[in-house]
Short mmCIF file of C-alpha atoms in Angstrom, two decimals:
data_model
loop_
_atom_site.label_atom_id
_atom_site.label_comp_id
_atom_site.label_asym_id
_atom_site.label_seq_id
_atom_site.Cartn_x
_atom_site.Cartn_y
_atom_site.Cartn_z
CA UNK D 299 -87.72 52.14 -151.46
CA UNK D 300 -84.11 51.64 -151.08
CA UNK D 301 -81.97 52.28 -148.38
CA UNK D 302 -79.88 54.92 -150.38
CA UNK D 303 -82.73 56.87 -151.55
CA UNK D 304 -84.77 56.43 -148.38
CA UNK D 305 -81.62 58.06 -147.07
CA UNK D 306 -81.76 61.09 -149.27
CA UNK D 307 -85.75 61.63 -149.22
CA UNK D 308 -85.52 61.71 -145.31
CA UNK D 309 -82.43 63.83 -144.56
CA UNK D 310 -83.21 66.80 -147.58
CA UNK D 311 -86.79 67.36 -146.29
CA UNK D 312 -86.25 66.98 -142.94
CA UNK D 313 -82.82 69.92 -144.10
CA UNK D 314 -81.20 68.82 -140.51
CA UNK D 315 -78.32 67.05 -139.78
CA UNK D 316 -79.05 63.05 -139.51
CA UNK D 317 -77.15 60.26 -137.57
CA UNK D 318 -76.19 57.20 -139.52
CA UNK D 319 -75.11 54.12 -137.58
CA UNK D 320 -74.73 56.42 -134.64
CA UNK D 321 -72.66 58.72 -135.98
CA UNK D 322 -74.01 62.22 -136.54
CA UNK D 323 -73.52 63.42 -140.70
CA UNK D 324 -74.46 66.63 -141.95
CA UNK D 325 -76.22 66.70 -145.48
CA UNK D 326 -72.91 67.47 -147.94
CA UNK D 327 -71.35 63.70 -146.51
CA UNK D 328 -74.67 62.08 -146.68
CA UNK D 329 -73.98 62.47 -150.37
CA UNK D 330 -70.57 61.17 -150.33
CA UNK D 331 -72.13 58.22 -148.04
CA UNK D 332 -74.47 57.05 -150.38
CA UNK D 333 -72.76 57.58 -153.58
CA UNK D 334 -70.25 55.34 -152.06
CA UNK D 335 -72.85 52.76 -152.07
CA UNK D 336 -73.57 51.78 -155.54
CA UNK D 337 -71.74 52.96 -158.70
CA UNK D 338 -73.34 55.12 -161.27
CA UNK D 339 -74.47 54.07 -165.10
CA UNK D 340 -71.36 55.89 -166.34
CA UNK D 341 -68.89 54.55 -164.37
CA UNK D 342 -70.26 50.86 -164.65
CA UNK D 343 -70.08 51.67 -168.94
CA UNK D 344 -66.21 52.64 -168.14
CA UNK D 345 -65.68 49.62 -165.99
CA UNK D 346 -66.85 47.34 -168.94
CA UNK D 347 -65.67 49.22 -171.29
CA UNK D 348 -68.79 48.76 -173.15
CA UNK D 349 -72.16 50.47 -173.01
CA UNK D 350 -73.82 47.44 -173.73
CA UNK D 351 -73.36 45.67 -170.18
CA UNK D 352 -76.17 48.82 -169.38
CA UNK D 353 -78.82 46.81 -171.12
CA UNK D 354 -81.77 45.64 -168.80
CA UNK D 355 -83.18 47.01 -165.55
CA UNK D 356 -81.64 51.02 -165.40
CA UNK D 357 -79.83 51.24 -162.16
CA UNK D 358 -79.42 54.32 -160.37
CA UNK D 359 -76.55 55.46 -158.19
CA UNK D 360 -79.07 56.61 -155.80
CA UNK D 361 -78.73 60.37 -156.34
CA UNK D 362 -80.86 62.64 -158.75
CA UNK D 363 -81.60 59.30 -161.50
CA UNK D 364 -83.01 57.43 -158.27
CA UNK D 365 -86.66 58.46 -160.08
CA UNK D 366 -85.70 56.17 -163.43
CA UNK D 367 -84.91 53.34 -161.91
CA UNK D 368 -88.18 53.46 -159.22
CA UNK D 369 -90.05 54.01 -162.27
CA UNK D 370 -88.88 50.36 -164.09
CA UNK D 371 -86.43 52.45 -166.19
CA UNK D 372 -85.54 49.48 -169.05
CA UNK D 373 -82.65 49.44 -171.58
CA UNK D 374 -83.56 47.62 -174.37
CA UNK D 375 -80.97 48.42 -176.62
CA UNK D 376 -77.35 50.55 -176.95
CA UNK D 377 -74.91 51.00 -179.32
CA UNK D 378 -73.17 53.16 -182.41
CA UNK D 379 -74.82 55.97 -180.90
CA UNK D 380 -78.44 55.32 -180.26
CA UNK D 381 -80.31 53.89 -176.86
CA UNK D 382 -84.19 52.69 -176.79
CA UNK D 383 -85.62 52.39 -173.16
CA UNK D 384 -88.81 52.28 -172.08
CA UNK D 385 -90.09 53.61 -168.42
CA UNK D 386 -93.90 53.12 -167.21
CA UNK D 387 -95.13 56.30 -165.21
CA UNK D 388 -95.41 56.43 -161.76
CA UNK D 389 -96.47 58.04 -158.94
CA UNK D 390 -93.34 58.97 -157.90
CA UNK D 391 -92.76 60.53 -161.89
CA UNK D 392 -95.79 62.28 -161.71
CA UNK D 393 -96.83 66.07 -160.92
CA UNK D 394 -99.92 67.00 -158.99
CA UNK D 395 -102.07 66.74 -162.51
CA UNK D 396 -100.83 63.04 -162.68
CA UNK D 397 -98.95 63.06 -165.67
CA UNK D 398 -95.20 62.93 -166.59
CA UNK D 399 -93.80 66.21 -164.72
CA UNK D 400 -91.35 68.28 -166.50
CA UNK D 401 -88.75 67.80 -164.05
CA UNK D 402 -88.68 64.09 -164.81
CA UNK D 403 -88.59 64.56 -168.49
CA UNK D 404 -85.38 66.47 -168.11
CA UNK D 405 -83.98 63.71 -166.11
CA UNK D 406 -84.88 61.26 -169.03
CA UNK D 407 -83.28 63.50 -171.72
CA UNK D 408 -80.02 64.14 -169.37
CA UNK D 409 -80.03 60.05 -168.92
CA UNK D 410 -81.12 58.66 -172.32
CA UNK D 411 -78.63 61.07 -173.91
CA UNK D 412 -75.63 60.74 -172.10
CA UNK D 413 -76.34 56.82 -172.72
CA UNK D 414 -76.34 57.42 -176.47
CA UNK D 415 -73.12 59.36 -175.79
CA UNK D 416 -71.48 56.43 -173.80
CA UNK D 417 -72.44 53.83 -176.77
CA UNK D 418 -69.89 55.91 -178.86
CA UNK D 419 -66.99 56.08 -176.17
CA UNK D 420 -68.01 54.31 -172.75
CA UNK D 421 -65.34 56.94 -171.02
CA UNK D 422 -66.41 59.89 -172.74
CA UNK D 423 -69.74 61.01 -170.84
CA UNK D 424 -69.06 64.61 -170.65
CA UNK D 425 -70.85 67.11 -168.64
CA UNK D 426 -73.61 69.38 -169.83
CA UNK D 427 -73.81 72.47 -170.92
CA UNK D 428 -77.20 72.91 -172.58
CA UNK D 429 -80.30 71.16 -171.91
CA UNK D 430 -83.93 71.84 -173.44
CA UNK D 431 -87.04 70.14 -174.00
CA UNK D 432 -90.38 70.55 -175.92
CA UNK D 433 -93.28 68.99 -173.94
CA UNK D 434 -95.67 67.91 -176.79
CA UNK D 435 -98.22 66.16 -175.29
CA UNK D 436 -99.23 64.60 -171.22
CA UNK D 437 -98.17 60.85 -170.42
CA UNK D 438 -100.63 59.63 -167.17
CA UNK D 439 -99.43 57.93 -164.36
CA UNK D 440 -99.39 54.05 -165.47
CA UNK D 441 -98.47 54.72 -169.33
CA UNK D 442 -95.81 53.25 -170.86
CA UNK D 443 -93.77 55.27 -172.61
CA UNK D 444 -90.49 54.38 -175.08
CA UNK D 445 -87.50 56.43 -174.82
CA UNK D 446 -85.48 57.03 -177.80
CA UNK D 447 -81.89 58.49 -177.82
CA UNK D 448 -79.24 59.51 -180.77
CA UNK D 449 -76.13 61.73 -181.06
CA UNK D 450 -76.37 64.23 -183.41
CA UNK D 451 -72.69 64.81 -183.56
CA UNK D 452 -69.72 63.63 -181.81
CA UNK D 453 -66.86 65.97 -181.68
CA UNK D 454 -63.45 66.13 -180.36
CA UNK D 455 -64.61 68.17 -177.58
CA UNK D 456 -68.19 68.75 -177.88
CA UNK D 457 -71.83 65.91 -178.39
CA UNK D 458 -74.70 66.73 -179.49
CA UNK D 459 -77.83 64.59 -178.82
CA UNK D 460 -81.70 64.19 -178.91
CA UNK D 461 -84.22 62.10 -177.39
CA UNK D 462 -87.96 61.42 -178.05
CA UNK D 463 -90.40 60.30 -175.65
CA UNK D 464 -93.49 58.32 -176.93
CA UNK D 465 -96.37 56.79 -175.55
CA UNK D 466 -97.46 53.46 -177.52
CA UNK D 467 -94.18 52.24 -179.16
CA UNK D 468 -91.84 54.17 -181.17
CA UNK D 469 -94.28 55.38 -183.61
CA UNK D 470 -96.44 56.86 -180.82
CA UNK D 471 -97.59 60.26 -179.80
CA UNK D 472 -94.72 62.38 -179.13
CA UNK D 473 -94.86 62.96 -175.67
CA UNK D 474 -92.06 65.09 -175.57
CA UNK D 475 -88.43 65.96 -177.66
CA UNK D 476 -85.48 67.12 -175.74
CA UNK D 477 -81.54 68.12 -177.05
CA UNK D 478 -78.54 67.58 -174.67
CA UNK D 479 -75.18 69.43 -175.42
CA UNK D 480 -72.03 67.83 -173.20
CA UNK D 481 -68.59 69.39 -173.28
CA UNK D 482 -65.71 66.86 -172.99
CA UNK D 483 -63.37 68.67 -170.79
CA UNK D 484 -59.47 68.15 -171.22
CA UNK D 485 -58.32 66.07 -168.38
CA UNK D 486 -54.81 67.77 -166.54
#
């Protein structure tokens, strides 16, 4: 487990302040602390200036995608609006029936999608606005699954996008379909 999320997983359960390096931090700069450490997806894609430099090994920022990249989280290929990934299930994924929780699914659709968004415009992630998912069918803990992402529509101020979940390659069982709507805010 990394430090960051080691960090996190301690000091929320425990809901008390904790001392870093001696020096006592209340929970709302913990996050500040360890977001400082490592850059998120999006702002590495805006760095580049290309979504492809995301391909290989997902790496978290070590906030609420932490989960992905624990569970082997791979990007296998981005660009002109589409993503495939693929993620095994894990323990850490799992819910007490030990399959894919519900919870982590969301994650995936929030993720996958806003990386389909980011192969169209690598500065244009957005922020959400409407999130579902249909759970079709249960991935156990140890499946492989393949994560497949698209935008529906780009507009000038509002994405659509979609992404399946399957177990045994693209053509799998659907494990489960979710649709992402992101807002692209007007910057002042």
């Amino acid at each position: 487990m990394s430090f960051s999320r080691a960090l996190l997983t301690t000091s929320w359960r425990l809901r008390r302040p904790i001392r870093l390096d001696g020096v006592h931090c209340e929970r709302p700069r913990i996050r500040s602390i360890v977001s400082s450490l490592r850059t998120s997806f999006i702002t590495r894609a805006a760095a580049h200036g290309d979504a492809r430099a995301l391909i290989g090994p997902f790496k978290s920022a070590g906030l609420f995608d932490a989960c992905l990249e624990d569970g082997g989280m791979m990007i296998t290929s981005i660009g002109d609006g589409r993503v495939e990934a693929s993620l095994v299930v894990s323990d850490a994924l799992a819910n007490n029936y030990g399959t894919l929780h519900g919870a982590a699914i969301a994650t995936v659709v929030d993720v996958v999608g806003t990386l389909a968004l980011l192969s169209v415009d690598p500065t244009r992630a957005g922020v959400s606005i409407e999130m579902n998912q249909s759970f079709c069918s249960a991935a156990k803990v140890g499946q492989r699954l393949v994560l497949s992402g698209e935008v529906l529509k780009y507009g000038r101020s509002l994405a659509f996008t979609e992404v399946h979940l399957r177990k045994n390659g693209v053509a799998g069982p659907l494990v489960a379909v979710g649709r992402h709507t992101k807002m692209f805010p007007e910057l002042k």
